Amino acid sequence: MPANLSAIAPALLDWYDAHARSLPWRAPPGTPAPDPYRVWLSEVMLQQTQVATVRPYFEKFVARWPDFASLAAAEDAELMAAWAGLGYYARARNLLACARAVARDHGGVLPDTEEGLRALPGLGAYTAAAIAAIAFGRRAVVVDANVERVVARLFALPQPLPAGRPAIRTATNSITPEMRAGDFAQAMMDLGSGICTPRAPRCLLCPLRTQCDAFATGDPEAFPLKAPKREKPHRHGTIFWLEHEGQVLLVRRPAKGLLGGMRALPTGPWAETPPGLAEAPVEAEWQTMGAVAHGFTHFRLSCTVAAATLPAHMPVPDGEWWPIDSLDEAGMPTVFVRAQRLMEGLR
């Protein structure tokens, strides 16, 4: 355990005052707290997504939907299309459900406590704590992946992840200050992002170096300890590209489930073995054009791309015919955009 726990927060906050990142959803150190709507939106977007990826999406969202009321009034399809490319699409569905709950049940004002925030759709322990601290100055224990790494190193915690997370939370609680809780949380995130990085941490620039038990071991990169990774399952599928008079058939995926509610190219089952033409939208002379791959959280997906032109005598199947030349505007998830790019490269 670090020798002087009470010295950690002041040292970190002094560093943050001088080195805080400038981000569009933040208020600089020493200024009034940022708009809770912007904090909430950014925290949802930043779940499992890098800052560089989120920034342009965030700026487009706040320009189009600047508050809870405007976002709550958005059409589901409109929001899902705007979210396309950010991944983890359940977040988008929860984002809209949360905005509508805030507008309907809270007068468009976000609750200012962890308990109140946790009652809203899509807000788990981390997100509720982060919003409570950053937007409302509440003392909250905020632990994301960057904070996990910083704290595991500060305390040289011996338990591997994920089993070691309760110990990391307890340790984070022991160093979280009563005042400036939001700045402290963001300072920990910035330290983990820019200094206490997963590989080659820049320990000589770290304001907590003298307190860090992992640095004292001579091998800070060894922390946090990690349990051996399990191999992700590998699934296979077929994506169908059906053309008709300069348009391609799109479908709306079921509201619940993976990529729920998104526009997409038709696809058959995602199975342990290649499904061939199972669940093709029509019977046609399908030709294999190539393959695309995508990694989801819990499995890897490889898809054959099969293409055909709708025969003139055949009834038009259910779906949405989208002009091929403007397909980028359809807001499809990444795996289907890869199929689109494959077909564009063959034209």
Coordinates of C-alpha atoms in Angstrom, one line a residue:
M1 CA 0.0 0.0 0.0
P2 CA 1.3 3.5 -0.8
A3 CA 2.9 5.1 2.3
N4 CA 0.9 8.3 2.3
L5 CA -2.6 7.9 0.9
S6 CA -3.7 11.4 1.7
A7 CA -1.0 12.9 -0.5
I8 CA -2.2 11.2 -3.7
A9 CA -5.3 13.3 -4.5
P10 CA -3.5 16.7 -3.9
A11 CA -0.6 15.6 -6.1
L12 CA -2.9 14.4 -8.9
L13 CA -5.1 17.4 -8.8
D14 CA -2.1 19.8 -9.0
W15 CA -1.0 17.8 -12.1
Y16 CA -4.5 17.9 -13.6
D17 CA -4.7 21.7 -13.1
A18 CA -1.7 22.0 -15.4
H19 CA -2.3 19.1 -17.8
A20 CA -6.0 18.5 -18.2
R21 CA -7.1 17.4 -21.7
S22 CA -9.3 19.9 -23.5
L23 CA -12.4 17.9 -24.5
P24 CA -15.8 19.3 -25.8
W25 CA -17.8 17.7 -23.0
R26 CA -15.5 19.0 -20.2
A27 CA -15.2 22.2 -18.1
P28 CA -11.6 23.2 -17.5
P29 CA -10.3 22.8 -13.9
G30 CA -11.5 25.6 -11.6
T31 CA -14.5 26.5 -13.7
P32 CA -18.2 25.7 -13.1
A33 CA -19.3 22.2 -13.7
P34 CA -20.2 21.2 -17.3
D35 CA -23.7 20.8 -18.6
P36 CA -25.0 17.4 -17.2
Y37 CA -26.5 16.6 -20.6
R38 CA -23.1 16.8 -22.2
V39 CA -21.5 14.8 -19.4
W40 CA -24.2 12.1 -19.7
L41 CA -23.9 11.9 -23.5
S42 CA -20.2 11.7 -23.5
E43 CA -20.0 9.0 -20.8
V44 CA -22.5 6.8 -22.7
M45 CA -20.5 7.3 -26.0
L46 CA -17.2 6.6 -24.3
Q47 CA -18.2 3.2 -23.0
Q48 CA -15.8 0.8 -24.7
T49 CA -14.9 3.5 -27.3
Q50 CA -11.8 5.7 -27.6
V51 CA -11.9 9.5 -27.2
A52 CA -10.7 10.1 -30.7
T53 CA -13.6 8.1 -32.2
V54 CA -16.2 9.7 -29.9
R55 CA -15.3 13.4 -30.4
P56 CA -16.8 13.9 -33.9
Y57 CA -19.9 11.9 -33.0
F58 CA -20.4 13.9 -29.8
E59 CA -20.1 17.2 -31.6
K60 CA -22.6 16.2 -34.3
F61 CA -25.0 14.9 -31.7
V62 CA -25.0 18.1 -29.5
A63 CA -25.4 20.2 -32.7
R64 CA -28.4 18.2 -33.8
W65 CA -29.9 17.4 -30.3
P66 CA -28.6 19.9 -27.8
D67 CA -30.6 18.8 -24.8
F68 CA -32.8 16.0 -23.4
A69 CA -36.0 17.3 -24.9
S70 CA -34.7 17.4 -28.4
L71 CA -33.1 14.0 -28.2
A72 CA -36.2 12.5 -26.6
A73 CA -38.2 13.7 -29.6
A74 CA -35.9 12.0 -32.1
E75 CA -37.1 9.1 -34.2
D76 CA -35.6 5.7 -33.3
A77 CA -34.3 5.2 -36.9
E78 CA -32.9 8.7 -37.1
L79 CA -30.8 8.2 -33.9
M80 CA -29.7 4.7 -34.9
A81 CA -28.4 6.1 -38.2
A82 CA -26.5 8.9 -36.5
W83 CA -25.0 6.3 -34.1
A84 CA -23.8 4.0 -36.9
G85 CA -20.1 3.3 -36.7
L86 CA -19.8 3.8 -32.9
G87 CA -20.6 0.1 -32.3
Y88 CA -22.2 -1.5 -29.2
Y89 CA -25.6 -0.4 -30.5
A90 CA -27.5 -1.3 -27.3
R91 CA -26.0 2.0 -26.0
A92 CA -27.9 3.9 -28.7
R93 CA -31.2 2.3 -27.8
N94 CA -30.6 3.0 -24.1
L95 CA -29.5 6.5 -24.9
L96 CA -32.9 7.2 -26.4
A97 CA -34.8 5.4 -23.7
C98 CA -32.9 7.4 -21.0
A99 CA -33.5 10.8 -22.8
R100 CA -37.2 10.0 -23.0
A101 CA -37.3 9.0 -19.3
V102 CA -35.6 12.2 -18.2
A103 CA -37.9 14.3 -20.4
R104 CA -41.0 12.4 -19.2
D105 CA -40.3 11.8 -15.6
H106 CA -37.8 14.4 -14.5
G107 CA -38.8 17.6 -16.4
G108 CA -35.8 17.3 -18.7
V109 CA -33.4 17.6 -15.7
L110 CA -30.9 14.8 -14.9
P111 CA -31.1 13.4 -11.3
D112 CA -28.0 14.5 -9.4
T113 CA -27.4 11.4 -7.2
E114 CA -25.9 8.0 -8.0
E115 CA -29.1 6.4 -6.8
G116 CA -31.3 8.5 -9.1
L117 CA -29.0 8.0 -12.0
R118 CA -28.9 4.3 -11.6
A119 CA -32.7 4.1 -12.0
L120 CA -32.4 5.4 -15.5
P121 CA -32.1 3.1 -18.6
G122 CA -28.6 2.2 -19.5
L123 CA -26.8 3.8 -16.6
G124 CA -24.7 1.2 -14.7
A125 CA -22.5 1.7 -11.6
Y126 CA -19.6 3.3 -13.4
T127 CA -21.6 5.7 -15.6
A128 CA -23.8 6.8 -12.7
A129 CA -20.8 7.5 -10.5
A130 CA -19.0 9.4 -13.3
I131 CA -21.9 11.7 -14.0
A132 CA -22.6 12.3 -10.2
A133 CA -19.0 13.3 -9.7
I134 CA -18.3 15.2 -12.9
A135 CA -21.6 17.0 -13.5
F136 CA -22.7 17.4 -9.8
G137 CA -19.6 17.3 -7.7
R138 CA -20.8 14.3 -5.7
R139 CA -18.1 12.2 -4.1
A140 CA -18.3 9.0 -6.0
V141 CA -15.9 6.1 -6.7
V142 CA -15.4 6.2 -10.4
V143 CA -13.5 3.2 -11.9
D144 CA -13.1 2.8 -15.6
A145 CA -10.4 0.8 -17.4
N146 CA -7.8 3.6 -17.1
V147 CA -8.6 4.0 -13.4
E148 CA -8.3 0.2 -12.9
R149 CA -4.8 0.3 -14.3
V150 CA -3.6 3.3 -12.3
V151 CA -5.0 2.0 -9.0
A152 CA -3.7 -1.6 -9.6
R153 CA -0.3 -0.2 -10.1
L154 CA -0.4 2.3 -7.3
F155 CA -1.2 -0.5 -4.8
A156 CA 0.6 -3.3 -6.7
L157 CA -2.5 -5.4 -6.3
P158 CA -1.8 -9.1 -6.6
Q159 CA -5.3 -10.3 -7.7
P160 CA -5.6 -10.7 -11.5
L161 CA -8.5 -9.1 -13.4
P162 CA -11.4 -9.5 -13.5
A163 CA -11.4 -11.1 -10.0
G164 CA -9.4 -8.2 -8.6
R165 CA -12.0 -5.5 -9.4
P166 CA -13.5 -5.4 -5.9
A167 CA -10.1 -4.8 -4.4
I168 CA -9.5 -2.0 -7.0
R169 CA -12.7 -0.4 -6.1
T170 CA -11.9 -0.5 -2.4
A171 CA -8.5 1.0 -3.1
T172 CA -10.0 3.7 -5.3
N173 CA -12.4 4.6 -2.5
S174 CA -9.5 5.0 -0.1
I175 CA -7.9 7.8 -2.2
T176 CA -11.0 9.6 -3.6
P177 CA -11.3 13.1 -2.0
E178 CA -14.4 14.7 -0.7
M179 CA -13.8 17.9 -2.7
R180 CA -13.2 18.1 -6.4
A181 CA -14.4 14.6 -6.9
G182 CA -15.2 15.2 -10.6
D183 CA -11.8 16.7 -11.3
F184 CA -10.2 13.8 -9.5
A185 CA -12.1 11.2 -11.6
Q186 CA -11.1 13.0 -14.8
A187 CA -7.5 13.4 -13.6
M188 CA -7.3 9.6 -13.0
M189 CA -8.7 9.0 -16.5
D190 CA -6.2 11.4 -18.1
L191 CA -3.3 9.9 -16.2
G192 CA -4.2 6.4 -17.4
S193 CA -4.7 7.6 -20.9
G194 CA -1.5 9.6 -21.4
I195 CA 1.0 8.6 -18.7
C196 CA 0.1 5.3 -17.0
T197 CA -0.5 3.5 -20.3
P198 CA -0.9 -0.2 -20.8
R199 CA 2.5 -0.6 -22.4
A200 CA 5.6 1.5 -21.8
P201 CA 4.1 3.7 -19.0
R202 CA 5.8 7.1 -18.8
C203 CA 6.7 6.8 -15.1
L204 CA 9.2 9.6 -15.0
L205 CA 6.4 12.1 -15.9
C206 CA 3.9 10.6 -13.4
P207 CA 3.0 12.9 -10.5
L208 CA 2.3 9.8 -8.4
R209 CA 5.6 8.0 -9.1
T210 CA 6.9 8.3 -5.6
Q211 CA 3.7 6.8 -4.2
C212 CA 3.5 3.9 -6.7
D213 CA 4.1 0.4 -5.4
A214 CA 4.3 -1.0 -8.9
F215 CA 7.0 1.5 -9.8
A216 CA 8.9 0.5 -6.8
T217 CA 8.9 -3.1 -8.0
G218 CA 10.8 -2.1 -11.2
D219 CA 8.2 -3.6 -13.4
P220 CA 5.0 -1.4 -13.4
E221 CA 3.9 -2.8 -16.7
A222 CA 3.2 -6.2 -15.0
F223 CA 0.2 -4.6 -13.3
P224 CA -2.7 -5.1 -13.3
L225 CA -2.3 -8.9 -13.4
K226 CA -4.6 -10.5 -16.0
A227 CA -6.1 -13.9 -16.1
P228 CA -5.4 -15.8 -19.4
K229 CA -7.7 -14.8 -22.2
R230 CA -10.2 -17.2 -23.5
E231 CA -10.4 -17.7 -27.2
K232 CA -13.5 -16.0 -28.7
P233 CA -15.9 -18.2 -30.5
H234 CA -15.8 -18.0 -34.3
R235 CA -19.2 -17.7 -36.1
H236 CA -19.9 -17.7 -39.8
G237 CA -22.6 -16.1 -41.9
T238 CA -23.7 -14.9 -45.4
I239 CA -24.5 -11.3 -46.3
F240 CA -26.8 -10.9 -49.3
W241 CA -26.4 -8.1 -51.8
L242 CA -29.5 -8.0 -53.9
E243 CA -29.6 -5.3 -56.6
H244 CA -32.6 -4.0 -58.5
E245 CA -32.5 -1.0 -60.9
G246 CA -29.6 0.7 -59.2
Q247 CA -30.8 0.0 -55.7
V248 CA -29.8 -2.6 -53.1
L249 CA -32.2 -4.3 -50.6
L250 CA -31.9 -3.3 -47.0
V251 CA -33.7 -4.6 -44.0
R252 CA -34.4 -3.4 -40.5
R253 CA -32.8 -5.8 -37.9
P254 CA -35.1 -6.9 -35.0
A255 CA -35.4 -4.3 -32.3
K256 CA -33.9 -6.6 -29.7
G257 CA -30.6 -8.4 -30.0
L258 CA -27.3 -7.7 -31.6
L259 CA -27.3 -4.6 -33.9
G260 CA -31.0 -4.2 -33.0
G261 CA -33.0 -1.7 -34.9
M262 CA -30.3 -1.0 -37.4
R263 CA -30.6 -0.8 -41.2
A264 CA -28.5 -3.7 -42.7
L265 CA -28.0 -5.9 -45.7
P266 CA -30.0 -9.1 -45.4
T267 CA -28.1 -11.9 -43.7
G268 CA -28.8 -15.5 -42.8
P269 CA -28.0 -17.1 -39.4
W270 CA -24.6 -16.6 -37.7
A271 CA -23.6 -20.2 -36.9
E272 CA -20.7 -22.3 -36.0
T273 CA -20.3 -23.5 -39.6
P274 CA -20.9 -21.5 -42.9
P275 CA -24.7 -21.4 -43.5
G276 CA -24.4 -21.0 -47.3
L277 CA -27.6 -19.5 -48.8
A278 CA -29.8 -20.2 -45.8
E279 CA -32.5 -17.5 -45.3
A280 CA -31.6 -15.7 -48.6
P281 CA -34.1 -13.0 -49.3
V282 CA -35.1 -14.6 -52.7
E283 CA -34.2 -17.6 -54.8
A284 CA -31.7 -16.3 -57.4
E285 CA -28.4 -17.0 -59.0
W286 CA -26.3 -16.0 -56.1
Q287 CA -22.6 -15.5 -56.7
T288 CA -19.9 -15.4 -54.1
M289 CA -18.1 -12.1 -54.3
G290 CA -15.7 -12.4 -51.3
A291 CA -15.7 -12.3 -47.6
V292 CA -15.6 -9.8 -44.7
A293 CA -14.8 -10.2 -41.0
H294 CA -15.7 -8.3 -37.8
G295 CA -14.9 -8.7 -34.1
F296 CA -17.8 -8.4 -31.7
T297 CA -17.4 -8.3 -27.9
H298 CA -18.0 -12.0 -27.4
F299 CA -17.3 -13.6 -30.8
R300 CA -15.6 -13.2 -34.2
L301 CA -17.7 -13.2 -37.3
S302 CA -16.7 -14.2 -40.8
C303 CA -19.2 -13.6 -43.6
T304 CA -19.3 -14.6 -47.2
V305 CA -20.8 -11.9 -49.4
A306 CA -23.2 -13.3 -52.0
A307 CA -24.6 -11.0 -54.8
A308 CA -27.5 -11.3 -57.2
T309 CA -29.8 -9.2 -59.3
L310 CA -33.5 -9.5 -58.7
P311 CA -35.0 -11.4 -61.6
A312 CA -37.6 -9.4 -63.5
H313 CA -40.4 -11.9 -63.0
M314 CA -40.0 -12.1 -59.3
P315 CA -42.0 -10.2 -56.7
V316 CA -40.1 -7.5 -54.9
P317 CA -39.3 -8.8 -51.4
D318 CA -40.1 -6.9 -48.2
G319 CA -37.5 -4.4 -47.1
E320 CA -36.2 -1.0 -48.2
W321 CA -34.6 -0.4 -51.6
W322 CA -31.8 2.0 -51.2
P323 CA -29.9 3.8 -54.0
I324 CA -26.4 2.2 -54.2
D325 CA -24.8 5.6 -54.9
S326 CA -26.0 7.0 -51.6
L327 CA -25.6 3.9 -49.4
D328 CA -23.2 5.7 -47.1
E329 CA -26.3 7.6 -45.8
A330 CA -28.1 4.5 -44.7
G331 CA -26.3 4.3 -41.3
M332 CA -25.4 0.6 -41.5
P333 CA -23.3 -1.1 -38.8
T334 CA -19.6 -1.7 -39.6
V335 CA -19.8 -5.3 -40.7
F336 CA -22.3 -4.4 -43.4
V337 CA -20.3 -1.3 -44.5
R338 CA -17.4 -3.7 -45.1
A339 CA -19.6 -5.7 -47.4
Q340 CA -20.6 -2.5 -49.2
R341 CA -16.9 -1.5 -49.6
L342 CA -16.2 -5.0 -51.0
M343 CA -18.9 -4.6 -53.6
E344 CA -17.8 -1.1 -54.5
G345 CA -14.3 -2.4 -55.1
L346 CA -15.7 -4.9 -57.6
R347 CA -17.8 -2.5 -59.6

